[in-house]
Coordinates of C-alpha atoms and ligand atoms in Angstrom, one line a residue:
Chain Y
M1 CA 4.5 -10.0 -31.4
T2 CA 7.0 -9.1 -28.9
I3 CA 9.8 -6.5 -29.2
R4 CA 12.2 -8.4 -27.0
G5 CA 15.6 -8.3 -28.5
K6 CA 14.4 -6.8 -31.7
A7 CA 15.5 -3.2 -31.1
F8 CA 18.7 -1.8 -29.5
I9 CA 19.4 1.7 -28.2
A10 CA 22.6 2.5 -30.0
G11 CA 22.9 6.2 -29.2
A12 CA 22.0 8.4 -26.3
F13 CA 22.8 12.1 -25.7
E14 CA 21.8 14.5 -22.9
H15 CA 22.2 18.2 -23.6
P16 CA 24.7 19.5 -21.0
G17 CA 23.0 22.9 -20.9
R18 CA 20.6 23.8 -18.1
E19 CA 20.0 27.4 -19.2
L20 CA 20.0 28.0 -22.9
P21 CA 18.6 31.5 -23.6
D22 CA 20.5 31.8 -26.9
L23 CA 19.1 28.7 -28.5
S24 CA 15.7 28.1 -30.1
V25 CA 13.8 25.0 -29.1
S26 CA 14.4 23.6 -32.6
Q27 CA 18.1 24.2 -32.3
I28 CA 18.2 22.2 -29.1
H29 CA 16.3 19.4 -30.8
A30 CA 18.9 19.5 -33.6
E31 CA 21.8 19.5 -31.1
V32 CA 20.6 16.5 -29.2
A33 CA 19.7 14.6 -32.4
A34 CA 23.3 15.2 -33.7
G35 CA 24.7 14.2 -30.3
A36 CA 22.8 10.9 -30.1
L37 CA 23.5 10.0 -33.7
A38 CA 27.2 10.7 -33.3
D39 CA 27.1 8.6 -30.1
A40 CA 25.7 5.7 -32.2
G41 CA 28.2 6.2 -35.0
L42 CA 25.4 7.1 -37.4
G43 CA 24.3 10.2 -39.4
F44 CA 21.1 12.1 -40.1
G45 CA 21.0 10.3 -43.5
D46 CA 20.6 6.9 -41.7
V47 CA 17.4 7.9 -39.9
D48 CA 14.2 6.5 -41.3
A49 CA 11.9 6.9 -38.3
Y50 CA 11.3 10.0 -36.1
F51 CA 9.5 10.3 -32.8
C52 CA 8.7 13.5 -30.9
A53 CA 6.1 14.7 -28.5
G54 CA 4.3 17.9 -27.4
D55 CA 7.5 19.8 -26.7
A56 CA 8.3 19.7 -30.5
P57 CA 7.6 23.1 -32.1
G58 CA 5.0 23.5 -34.8
F59 CA 3.3 20.5 -36.4
G60 CA 5.3 18.0 -34.5
P61 CA 7.1 15.5 -36.7
L62 CA 6.0 17.3 -39.9
S63 CA 7.7 20.5 -38.8
M64 CA 10.7 18.8 -37.1
A65 CA 11.4 16.2 -39.8
E66 CA 11.7 19.1 -42.3
Y67 CA 13.8 21.2 -39.9
L68 CA 16.2 18.3 -39.3
G69 CA 16.2 17.2 -42.9
L70 CA 14.9 13.7 -42.3
R71 CA 13.4 11.3 -44.8
C72 CA 11.2 9.0 -42.8
S73 CA 9.1 5.9 -43.5
Y74 CA 7.6 6.1 -40.0
V75 CA 6.8 8.9 -37.5
D76 CA 5.0 8.9 -34.2
S77 CA 4.1 11.9 -32.0
T78 CA 2.3 10.2 -29.2
E79 CA 1.8 12.8 -26.5
T80 CA 1.5 11.6 -22.9
G81 CA 3.4 14.4 -21.2
G82 CA 6.7 13.5 -19.6
S83 CA 6.2 9.8 -20.2
S84 CA 6.0 10.3 -24.0
Y85 CA 9.6 9.3 -24.7
V86 CA 9.4 6.1 -22.8
V87 CA 6.3 5.4 -24.9
H88 CA 8.3 6.3 -28.1
A89 CA 11.1 3.8 -27.2
G90 CA 8.4 1.1 -26.9
H91 CA 6.8 2.2 -30.2
A92 CA 10.1 1.8 -31.9
A93 CA 8.8 -1.8 -32.0
A94 CA 8.0 -0.7 -35.5
I95 CA 11.6 -1.7 -36.0
A96 CA 10.6 -5.3 -35.1
E97 CA 7.8 -5.1 -37.7
G98 CA 10.3 -4.1 -40.4
K99 CA 8.9 -0.6 -40.8
C100 CA 12.2 1.1 -40.1
Q101 CA 15.8 0.5 -39.2
V102 CA 17.0 3.6 -37.4
A103 CA 14.6 5.5 -35.1
L104 CA 15.5 8.9 -33.7
V105 CA 13.6 10.2 -30.6
T106 CA 14.2 13.8 -29.4
L107 CA 13.1 16.0 -26.5
A108 CA 14.0 19.7 -26.1
G109 CA 12.7 22.7 -24.3
K110 CA 13.6 25.8 -22.4
P111 CA 11.0 26.4 -19.7
R112 CA 13.7 28.0 -17.5
T113 CA 14.6 30.9 -19.8
G114 CA 11.9 30.8 -22.4
G115 CA 8.7 30.1 -20.5
A116 CA 6.3 27.2 -21.1
Y117 CA 6.4 25.7 -24.6
P118 CA 3.7 27.2 -26.8
G119 CA 0.6 25.2 -27.3
A120 CA 0.1 23.7 -23.9
A121 CA -2.3 26.3 -22.7
G122 CA -4.2 26.1 -26.0
R123 CA -4.5 22.3 -25.8
M124 CA -6.1 22.5 -22.4
A125 CA -8.5 25.3 -23.3
N126 CA -10.9 23.0 -25.1
A127 CA -10.4 20.0 -22.9
P128 CA -13.8 18.6 -21.9
E129 CA -13.0 18.9 -18.2
S130 CA -11.8 22.5 -18.5
N131 CA -15.0 24.1 -17.2
F132 CA -14.7 22.0 -14.0
E133 CA -10.9 22.1 -13.4
R134 CA -9.6 25.5 -14.1
W135 CA -11.0 27.9 -11.5
Q136 CA -9.7 26.2 -8.4
G137 CA -6.3 28.0 -8.5
M138 CA -4.4 24.7 -8.8
P139 CA -0.8 25.9 -8.2
G140 CA 0.7 24.3 -11.3
A141 CA 1.8 20.7 -11.5
V142 CA 2.7 20.5 -7.8
G143 CA -0.9 20.9 -6.7
G144 CA -2.0 17.6 -8.2
Y145 CA 1.0 15.7 -6.8
A146 CA 0.4 17.3 -3.4
L147 CA -3.2 16.0 -3.4
A148 CA -1.9 12.6 -4.1
A149 CA 0.8 12.9 -1.4
Q150 CA -1.8 14.0 1.2
R151 CA -4.0 11.0 0.5
H152 CA -1.1 8.6 0.4
M153 CA 0.0 9.8 3.8
Y154 CA -3.5 9.5 5.1
E155 CA -4.1 6.0 3.9
F156 CA -0.6 4.5 4.5
G157 CA 1.1 6.7 7.1
T158 CA 3.8 7.9 4.7
T159 CA 5.8 10.7 6.2
S160 CA 7.5 13.8 5.1
E161 CA 10.8 12.4 6.4
Q162 CA 10.3 9.4 4.1
L163 CA 9.6 11.6 1.1
A164 CA 12.8 13.6 2.0
E165 CA 14.9 10.4 1.8
I166 CA 14.2 10.4 -2.0
K167 CA 15.6 13.9 -2.4
V168 CA 18.6 13.0 -0.3
A169 CA 19.4 10.0 -2.5
A170 CA 19.1 12.0 -5.7
S171 CA 21.3 14.7 -4.3
L172 CA 24.0 12.2 -3.2
H173 CA 24.1 11.1 -6.9
A174 CA 24.0 14.6 -8.3
Q175 CA 27.1 15.6 -6.5
H176 CA 29.1 13.3 -8.9
N177 CA 27.4 14.8 -12.0
P178 CA 29.2 18.0 -13.1
D179 CA 26.2 18.9 -15.3
A180 CA 23.6 18.6 -12.5
F181 CA 21.6 21.7 -11.8
L182 CA 21.7 21.1 -8.1
R183 CA 25.0 19.5 -7.0
K184 CA 24.9 19.9 -3.3
A185 CA 24.2 16.8 -1.1
V186 CA 21.3 17.6 1.2
T187 CA 20.0 16.1 4.4
V188 CA 16.5 15.0 5.5
E189 CA 16.5 18.0 7.9
E190 CA 17.3 20.4 5.0
V191 CA 14.5 19.1 2.9
L192 CA 12.1 19.4 5.9
D193 CA 13.3 23.0 6.5
S194 CA 12.7 24.0 2.9
P195 CA 9.6 26.2 2.4
M196 CA 6.2 24.6 2.0
V197 CA 4.9 25.0 -1.6
S198 CA 1.7 23.1 -1.7
S199 CA 1.2 21.0 1.5
P200 CA 2.5 18.4 2.2
L201 CA 5.1 19.1 -0.6
R202 CA 8.0 21.4 0.1
R203 CA 10.4 23.1 -2.3
M204 CA 12.9 20.2 -2.1
D205 CA 10.2 17.7 -2.9
C206 CA 9.9 19.3 -6.3
C207 CA 12.0 18.7 -9.4
V208 CA 14.1 21.4 -10.9
V209 CA 13.0 23.5 -13.9
T210 CA 15.7 23.5 -16.6
D211 CA 16.3 24.1 -20.2
G212 CA 17.9 21.3 -22.3
G213 CA 16.9 18.1 -23.9
G214 CA 18.0 14.7 -24.9
A215 CA 17.8 12.1 -27.7
V216 CA 18.1 8.4 -28.2
V217 CA 18.6 6.3 -31.4
L218 CA 17.0 2.9 -31.7
V219 CA 18.2 0.5 -34.3
S220 CA 17.5 -2.9 -35.7
P221 CA 19.7 -5.9 -34.7
E222 CA 21.2 -5.8 -38.2
V223 CA 22.3 -2.2 -37.8
A224 CA 23.4 -2.7 -34.2
R225 CA 25.7 -5.5 -35.3
D226 CA 27.7 -3.2 -37.5
L227 CA 28.1 -0.4 -35.0
P228 CA 31.3 0.1 -33.0
R229 CA 29.4 1.2 -29.9
R230 CA 28.0 -0.9 -27.1
T231 CA 24.2 -0.9 -27.2
A232 CA 21.3 -1.5 -24.8
K233 CA 18.8 -4.2 -25.7
V234 CA 15.1 -3.3 -25.6
L235 CA 13.4 -6.2 -23.7
G236 CA 10.0 -5.0 -22.9
H237 CA 7.6 -2.0 -22.9
G238 CA 4.2 -1.3 -21.4
E239 CA 2.0 1.8 -21.3
A240 CA -1.2 2.7 -19.5
P241 CA -2.7 6.1 -19.4
K242 CA -4.8 6.5 -16.2
H243 CA -7.7 8.9 -15.8
T244 CA -10.2 10.1 -13.2
D245 CA -12.5 7.2 -13.9
N246 CA -15.8 9.0 -13.9
G247 CA -15.1 10.9 -10.8
R248 CA -14.0 7.8 -8.8
I249 CA -10.4 8.9 -8.9
D250 CA -8.0 7.1 -6.5
L251 CA -4.9 9.2 -6.0
T252 CA -2.9 6.5 -4.2
Y253 CA -1.8 4.6 -7.3
S254 CA -0.5 5.3 -10.7
G255 CA -0.7 3.8 -14.2
A256 CA 2.4 1.9 -13.4
V257 CA 0.2 -0.8 -11.9
W258 CA -0.6 -1.7 -15.5
S259 CA 2.4 -0.6 -17.5
G260 CA 4.9 -2.2 -15.2
P261 CA 3.6 -5.8 -15.4
R262 CA 3.1 -5.4 -19.2
A263 CA 6.7 -4.4 -19.6
L264 CA 8.1 -7.0 -17.3
D265 CA 6.1 -9.8 -18.9
E266 CA 7.3 -8.9 -22.3
A267 CA 10.9 -8.8 -21.1
G268 CA 10.5 -12.0 -19.2
V269 CA 12.1 -10.6 -16.1
A270 CA 10.9 -10.0 -12.5
V271 CA 11.3 -6.9 -10.4
G272 CA 13.9 -8.9 -8.4
D273 CA 16.1 -9.1 -11.6
V274 CA 16.3 -5.3 -11.9
D275 CA 19.8 -4.0 -11.1
Y276 CA 19.1 -0.3 -11.7
A277 CA 15.9 1.8 -11.9
S278 CA 15.3 5.1 -13.6
I279 CA 12.1 6.2 -11.8
Y280 CA 10.4 9.4 -12.9
D281 CA 10.8 11.9 -10.1
S282 CA 8.9 15.0 -10.9
F283 CA 8.1 15.1 -7.1
T284 CA 9.2 12.8 -4.3
I285 CA 5.7 11.3 -4.0
T286 CA 5.9 10.3 -7.7
V287 CA 8.8 7.9 -6.7
V288 CA 6.9 6.4 -3.7
E289 CA 3.8 5.5 -5.7
T290 CA 5.7 4.3 -8.7
I291 CA 8.0 1.9 -6.9
E292 CA 4.9 0.4 -5.1
D293 CA 3.0 0.1 -8.3
L294 CA 5.9 -1.5 -10.1
G295 CA 6.0 -4.1 -7.4
F296 CA 9.3 -3.3 -5.7
C297 CA 7.4 -3.3 -2.5
A298 CA 3.8 -3.8 -1.3
K299 CA 1.2 -1.0 -1.7
G300 CA 1.6 1.5 1.0
E301 CA 5.1 0.4 1.9
G302 CA 6.9 2.8 -0.4
G303 CA 7.7 5.3 2.3
R304 CA 9.4 2.7 4.5
F305 CA 11.1 1.1 1.4
V306 CA 13.0 4.3 0.5
S307 CA 14.3 4.8 4.0
D308 CA 17.9 3.9 5.1
G309 CA 19.5 4.6 1.8
A310 CA 17.6 2.0 -0.3
L311 CA 17.8 4.2 -3.4
V312 CA 21.4 5.2 -3.1
A313 CA 23.8 3.8 -5.7
P314 CA 25.7 1.7 -6.0
Y315 CA 24.8 -0.5 -3.0
G316 CA 21.3 0.4 -2.0
K317 CA 18.4 -2.2 -2.4
L318 CA 17.3 -0.3 -5.5
P319 CA 19.8 2.2 -7.0
F320 CA 17.8 4.8 -8.8
N321 CA 18.4 8.0 -10.8
T322 CA 22.1 8.0 -10.6
D323 CA 22.4 11.2 -12.7
G324 CA 20.6 13.1 -9.9
G325 CA 17.2 12.7 -11.6
G326 CA 14.6 15.4 -12.1
L327 CA 15.0 16.3 -8.5
C328 CA 18.6 17.5 -8.9
N329 CA 20.0 17.0 -12.4
N330 CA 17.5 18.3 -14.9
H331 CA 14.0 18.2 -16.1
P332 CA 14.2 19.6 -19.6
A333 CA 11.0 21.0 -21.0
N334 CA 9.4 19.9 -17.7
R335 CA 9.5 16.4 -19.1
G336 CA 11.8 13.8 -17.5
G337 CA 11.1 10.7 -19.5
M338 CA 14.0 11.1 -21.9
T339 CA 16.7 11.6 -19.3
K340 CA 15.4 8.5 -17.5
I341 CA 16.2 6.4 -20.6
I342 CA 19.6 8.0 -21.1
E343 CA 20.8 7.3 -17.6
A344 CA 19.6 3.7 -17.9
V345 CA 21.7 3.3 -21.1
R346 CA 24.7 4.7 -19.3
Q347 CA 24.3 2.2 -16.5
L348 CA 24.0 -0.7 -18.9
R349 CA 27.1 0.5 -20.8
G350 CA 29.0 0.9 -17.6
E351 CA 29.3 4.6 -18.4
A352 CA 27.6 6.2 -15.4
H353 CA 29.7 8.4 -13.1
P354 CA 32.1 5.9 -11.4
P355 CA 30.9 6.4 -7.8
V356 CA 27.3 5.6 -8.8
Q357 CA 27.9 3.0 -11.4
V358 CA 26.1 -0.2 -10.4
P359 CA 28.5 -3.1 -10.7
D360 CA 27.7 -5.6 -13.3
C361 CA 24.5 -3.8 -14.3
E362 CA 22.6 -6.2 -16.5
I363 CA 18.9 -5.2 -16.3
A364 CA 17.5 -1.7 -16.0
L365 CA 13.9 -0.5 -15.6
V366 CA 12.8 2.9 -16.9
H367 CA 9.6 4.4 -15.8
G368 CA 8.0 7.6 -17.3
T369 CA 5.2 9.6 -15.7
G370 CA 3.2 12.3 -17.5
G371 CA 0.4 14.7 -16.6
S372 CA -0.8 14.6 -13.0
L373 CA -0.2 11.7 -10.6
G374 CA -3.2 9.5 -10.4
T375 CA -5.4 11.9 -12.2
R376 CA -4.9 12.3 -15.9
M377 CA -1.6 10.6 -16.3
G378 CA 0.6 9.0 -18.8
S379 CA 2.5 5.9 -17.6
A380 CA 5.1 4.0 -19.5
T381 CA 7.6 1.3 -18.4
L382 CA 10.6 0.2 -20.4
I383 CA 12.9 -2.8 -19.6
L384 CA 16.3 -2.6 -21.0
G385 CA 19.1 -5.1 -20.9
R386 CA 22.8 -5.1 -21.4
E387 CA 23.9 -5.8 -25.0
D388 CA 24.5 -9.4 -24.1
A389 CA 21.4 -9.8 -21.8
Chain J
M1 CA -8.7 31.2 6.9
T2 CA -10.0 32.0 3.5
T3 CA -13.6 33.2 3.1
V4 CA -15.5 32.4 0.0
A5 CA -15.5 35.9 -1.3
E6 CA -11.7 36.2 -1.2
L7 CA -10.9 33.7 -3.9
P8 CA -10.9 34.7 -7.6
A9 CA -13.7 33.2 -9.6
F10 CA -13.5 32.9 -13.3
G11 CA -16.7 32.3 -15.2
P12 CA -17.2 29.0 -16.8
D13 CA -17.6 28.9 -20.6
P14 CA -20.7 26.7 -20.7
T15 CA -21.0 24.2 -23.6
P16 CA -24.3 22.7 -24.8
E17 CA -23.2 19.6 -22.9
D18 CA -22.7 21.1 -19.4
A19 CA -25.0 24.2 -19.6
P20 CA -27.6 22.6 -17.3
F21 CA -25.0 22.4 -14.6
W22 CA -24.1 26.1 -14.8
E23 CA -27.8 27.2 -15.2
A24 CA -28.5 25.4 -11.9
A25 CA -25.4 26.7 -10.2
A26 CA -26.4 30.3 -11.1
E27 CA -29.5 29.6 -8.9
D28 CA -27.4 28.0 -6.0
R29 CA -28.4 24.5 -6.9
L30 CA -26.1 21.6 -7.5
V31 CA -27.3 19.2 -10.2
L32 CA -25.5 16.1 -11.4
P33 CA -25.9 14.1 -14.6
R34 CA -27.0 10.5 -13.8
C35 CA -27.0 7.7 -16.3
R36 CA -30.5 6.5 -17.4
G37 CA -29.1 3.1 -18.0
C38 CA -27.0 2.2 -14.9
A39 CA -28.0 5.1 -12.6
T40 CA -24.3 6.0 -12.0
F41 CA -23.7 9.7 -11.2
I42 CA -21.3 11.1 -13.8
W43 CA -18.3 13.4 -13.2
Y44 CA -17.2 15.6 -14.9
P45 CA -20.6 16.2 -16.5
R46 CA -21.1 14.9 -20.0
S47 CA -23.9 13.8 -22.2
F48 CA -23.3 10.1 -22.0
C49 CA -22.3 7.5 -19.4
P50 CA -18.6 6.6 -19.6
Q51 CA -19.4 3.6 -17.4
C52 CA -21.9 1.7 -19.5
H53 CA -22.3 3.9 -22.6
S54 CA -26.1 3.3 -22.4
P55 CA -27.9 4.8 -25.4
K56 CA -30.6 6.1 -23.0
G57 CA -28.3 9.0 -22.2
V58 CA -28.3 11.0 -18.9
E59 CA -30.8 13.0 -16.8
W60 CA -30.0 15.9 -14.5
V61 CA -30.9 15.3 -10.9
P62 CA -30.5 17.5 -7.8
A63 CA -27.6 16.6 -5.5
S64 CA -27.4 17.2 -1.7
G65 CA -24.3 19.5 -1.8
R66 CA -22.9 17.5 1.1
G67 CA -19.6 15.6 1.0
T68 CA -16.4 14.8 2.7
V69 CA -12.8 15.9 2.0
Y70 CA -11.0 13.1 0.0
S71 CA -7.7 15.0 -0.2
F72 CA -6.6 18.6 0.0
T73 CA -3.5 20.8 -0.3
V74 CA -2.8 24.2 1.1
S75 CA -1.3 26.2 -1.7
H76 CA 1.3 28.6 -0.3
R77 CA 2.2 29.9 -3.7
G78 CA -0.7 30.3 -6.1
M79 CA -0.4 31.3 -9.7
G80 CA -1.6 34.4 -11.5
P81 CA -4.4 36.1 -9.6
Y82 CA -4.3 33.4 -7.0
S83 CA -0.8 34.4 -5.8
E84 CA -2.2 37.2 -3.6
H85 CA -4.7 34.8 -1.9
A86 CA -2.2 32.2 -0.6
P87 CA -2.5 30.2 1.5
Y88 CA -5.7 28.7 0.2
V89 CA -7.1 25.2 -0.1
V90 CA -7.5 23.1 -3.2
A91 CA -9.3 19.8 -2.6
Y92 CA -11.1 16.8 -3.9
V93 CA -14.4 16.6 -2.2
E94 CA -16.3 13.2 -2.4
L95 CA -19.9 14.1 -2.9
E96 CA -22.6 12.0 -1.1
E97 CA -23.6 10.9 -4.6
G98 CA -20.2 9.4 -5.3
P99 CA -18.1 11.6 -7.5
R100 CA -14.9 13.1 -6.2
V101 CA -14.7 16.7 -7.5
L102 CA -11.9 19.2 -7.7
T103 CA -12.9 22.3 -5.7
N104 CA -11.7 24.7 -3.0
I105 CA -12.4 24.5 0.8
V106 CA -13.2 28.0 2.1
G107 CA -13.8 29.2 5.6
A108 CA -11.9 26.3 7.2
D109 CA -9.2 26.4 9.9
L110 CA -6.1 25.4 8.0
D111 CA -4.4 24.0 11.1
T112 CA -7.2 21.5 11.8
L113 CA -8.6 20.7 8.3
G114 CA -8.4 17.0 7.6
I115 CA -9.3 14.3 5.2
G116 CA -12.7 12.9 6.0
D117 CA -14.0 16.3 7.3
P118 CA -17.7 16.8 6.4
V119 CA -18.2 19.8 4.1
T120 CA -21.1 21.5 2.4
I121 CA -21.4 23.5 -0.8
V122 CA -21.3 27.2 -1.2
F123 CA -21.8 29.0 -4.6
Q124 CA -19.6 31.9 -5.5
P125 CA -20.6 34.2 -8.4
A126 CA -18.3 33.7 -11.4
G127 CA -19.1 35.4 -14.7
Q128 CA -22.6 34.5 -15.8
S129 CA -22.9 31.7 -13.3
K130 CA -21.4 30.5 -10.0
V131 CA -18.7 28.0 -9.1
P132 CA -19.2 25.4 -6.4
R133 CA -16.9 25.6 -3.5
F134 CA -17.2 23.9 -0.1
G135 CA -17.1 25.0 3.5
P136 CA -17.2 23.2 6.8
A137 CA -20.5 21.4 7.3
Ligands
ZN401 ZN1 -24.4 4.0 -17.3

């Protein structure tokens, strides 16, 4: 069974807050849920399916469905890190199976003012790899991505200047977004002058840490028909967790090599048809490997591909992350998958900030990354089309 | 340059599954589980082969302790107790036997360290056992 054309994103909402010390994580979930439902022209009483991931407090959907006052015939709490929400949008294929009509997906967190969400440390404590991967002093998430970047540079000649081009493109977009955490346009030189965090990645190769959240509402074609709002059509979805493969880990590619083709096949579109791409940008290297693995360029060519403004909207070869992305706009709960979906919906509705709106945007690709690049990572790709696509 | 004694070392919490690894490490010996079915060296250690899932299980065999740097990063930040030890090196070392293992490189010149460099194992006391780090060969 294919989900092509059987579910529509009718509502999308990004929390405007970047520092929310006075809200609980549950409250942020509720605010984004209300925002996305209002955007769709629906209410909490219409929701019959709920999706959340590891950022949700308590017992996931059991705690949150109660808190939000939802009555559901379907829940899913697939947890694949920051890619979770892209997975959820694909799993709303349950709509196609007739299991539900209105699916709500929420993300919320406050790593900036509230510390890491509870539970993450506990989850890792009993991981089977824990004895072998916790005493090396890995400097947080950046360490794993730095190891991938170093190897990618070694094998393909990717340079720090090329990585910097990604931050530059994101910053050019962010200057048009009044909510973006970092709104100043930066140059390649400024990125290269920023302090080294975990070689070869510098501070400006890293995404921001922000509070906030977002939500989307997926509906059946029948529900979509009666809504006043423009929608985005779900065309295809693919997911592919990647792991260290019995110690034969290869850090130069991501799970996108599998999730991308699955999503594109289901959608019946080719990479050349993609007008806009939301590419998970936890770190600059994440973008390089992902665009290679999705097939926007050959393996190893990602560094060269992103040069010369290729990613800059609206007229680059591949306009990406027009909200400023995780590198400049926000990365709520340290998980960027949700905001990737939201900006793609804005592009397809023609509601992105005018200077970065891609003209006649018909097909958008969303890619989510979770965990650590090339190591133990979630990977999910979603293809969305304009309502009439 | 970071010497082996400088980095913090937290004791592993051995499980029945990986206890042989830590018992050997305590005696400065590197042992690896190898599949009795397909002879693949397994990493991280576990009681069965994730490659062929042979019912014959695994055996523990001595490893050379030699390898090469597959990738590395110089951490300038470090978290928790590591923050005062920056800069230090986190790396994947490809063992002669095949597996690429997450570890630290100690005693190396940070300006010249490179992928492909040969390295050899050093054991650093950690709790009831020792953790395997690597230095220039
Ligand atoms: Zn085997």
